[in-house]
Amino acid sequence: MVRSEIILVAAPDEAFRRSLAFALESDGFKISAHAGAADAFASHLSRTAACAVVDDDAVSDWKWASRQFDQFGRPVIVLVGFLQRAPALPFARFVTKPFLGEPLVNAVREAVASVL
């Protein structure tokens, strides 16, 4: 399988979504950005994406998200608020907001490296 550099990004806030995309594009990744997690996982690029970065606010139903993450089958980095408790999900790694920059880029690099 060819290594993909495509990262799905889901965040409902447009400015935050652009900020995430910029940080990842600056590190050389190609971004497919969406307002909601369901839209990201339903996109045609989801089949070839190396991983996904999902803001917790982009998830409308955590029970459905668990199935989506499982069906995606590649790493998902979930951005959660500092005081929020994140549900246990398969394929998920959690990065705490607002400390995104380097921790986010490192998490994505690790996720991409794990996909072969």
Coordinates of C-alpha atoms in Angstrom, one line a residue:
M1 CA 0.0 0.0 0.0
V2 CA 1.3 3.5 -0.9
R3 CA 1.8 5.7 2.1
S4 CA -0.9 8.5 2.2
E5 CA -0.2 12.0 3.3
I6 CA -3.9 12.9 3.4
I7 CA -5.3 13.9 6.8
L8 CA -9.0 14.2 7.4
V9 CA -9.8 17.2 9.6
A10 CA -13.2 17.7 11.2
A11 CA -14.0 20.8 13.3
P12 CA -17.2 22.8 13.2
D13 CA -15.6 26.2 13.9
E14 CA -14.3 27.5 10.6
A15 CA -11.4 29.5 12.0
F16 CA -10.3 26.5 14.2
R17 CA -10.6 24.2 11.2
R18 CA -8.4 26.5 9.1
S19 CA -5.9 26.8 11.9
L20 CA -5.6 23.0 12.2
A21 CA -5.3 22.7 8.4
F22 CA -2.6 25.3 8.3
A23 CA -0.6 23.7 11.1
L24 CA -0.7 20.3 9.3
E25 CA -0.1 21.7 5.8
S26 CA 2.9 23.5 7.1
D27 CA 4.3 20.1 8.0
G28 CA 3.7 18.8 4.5
F29 CA 0.4 17.0 4.9
K30 CA -2.5 17.3 2.5
I31 CA -5.8 18.1 4.2
S32 CA -9.4 17.3 3.6
A33 CA -11.3 19.6 5.9
H34 CA -14.9 19.2 7.0
A35 CA -17.2 20.8 9.6
G36 CA -18.4 17.5 11.0
A37 CA -16.9 14.1 11.7
A38 CA -19.6 12.3 9.7
D39 CA -18.9 14.4 6.7
A40 CA -15.2 13.7 7.0
F41 CA -15.6 9.9 7.2
A42 CA -18.2 9.9 4.4
S43 CA -15.8 11.9 2.0
H44 CA -14.3 10.2 -1.0
L45 CA -10.8 10.9 0.5
S46 CA -11.6 8.9 3.6
R47 CA -10.6 5.7 1.8
T48 CA -7.1 6.9 1.2
A49 CA -6.5 9.1 4.2
A50 CA -3.7 8.1 6.6
C51 CA -5.5 9.4 9.7
A52 CA -8.1 11.8 10.9
V53 CA -8.0 14.7 13.3
V54 CA -11.5 15.2 14.9
D55 CA -12.4 18.0 17.2
D56 CA -14.8 16.7 19.9
D57 CA -17.3 19.4 18.9
A58 CA -17.5 17.8 15.4
V59 CA -19.0 14.6 16.8
S60 CA -22.7 14.7 17.0
D61 CA -23.2 11.2 18.5
W62 CA -20.4 9.4 20.3
K63 CA -22.0 6.0 19.8
W64 CA -22.0 6.5 16.1
A65 CA -18.5 8.0 16.2
S66 CA -17.2 4.8 17.7
R67 CA -18.6 2.8 14.7
Q68 CA -17.2 5.4 12.3
F69 CA -13.7 5.3 13.9
D70 CA -13.8 1.5 13.7
Q71 CA -14.9 1.4 10.1
F72 CA -12.3 4.0 9.2
G73 CA -9.7 1.6 10.5
R74 CA -6.8 4.0 10.8
P75 CA -5.7 6.3 13.6
V76 CA -8.0 9.0 14.8
I77 CA -6.7 11.9 16.8
V78 CA -9.5 13.4 18.9
L79 CA -9.1 17.0 20.2
V80 CA -10.7 17.3 23.6
G81 CA -11.1 20.2 26.0
F82 CA -8.8 20.4 29.1
L83 CA -11.5 19.3 31.6
Q84 CA -13.5 17.0 29.4
R85 CA -13.5 13.3 29.8
A86 CA -13.2 11.5 26.5
P87 CA -14.9 8.2 25.8
A88 CA -12.7 5.1 25.2
L89 CA -12.7 4.6 21.4
P90 CA -10.8 2.1 19.2
F91 CA -8.1 3.6 17.0
A92 CA -8.3 7.0 19.0
R93 CA -5.6 9.0 20.5
F94 CA -6.5 12.1 22.5
V95 CA -4.8 15.5 22.3
T96 CA -5.9 18.2 24.8
K97 CA -7.1 21.6 23.5
P98 CA -5.8 24.3 23.4
F99 CA -2.3 22.8 23.5
L100 CA -2.3 21.8 19.8
G101 CA 0.7 23.0 17.8
E102 CA 3.6 20.6 18.3
P103 CA 1.6 17.9 20.2
L104 CA -0.9 17.7 17.4
V105 CA 1.7 17.6 14.6
N106 CA 3.7 14.9 16.5
A107 CA 0.5 12.9 17.1
V108 CA -0.2 13.0 13.3
R109 CA 3.3 12.1 12.4
E110 CA 3.2 9.1 14.7
A111 CA -0.2 8.1 13.3
V112 CA 0.9 8.4 9.7
A113 CA 4.1 6.4 10.5
S114 CA 2.0 3.6 11.9
V115 CA -0.1 3.2 8.7
L116 CA 1.6 1.1 6.1

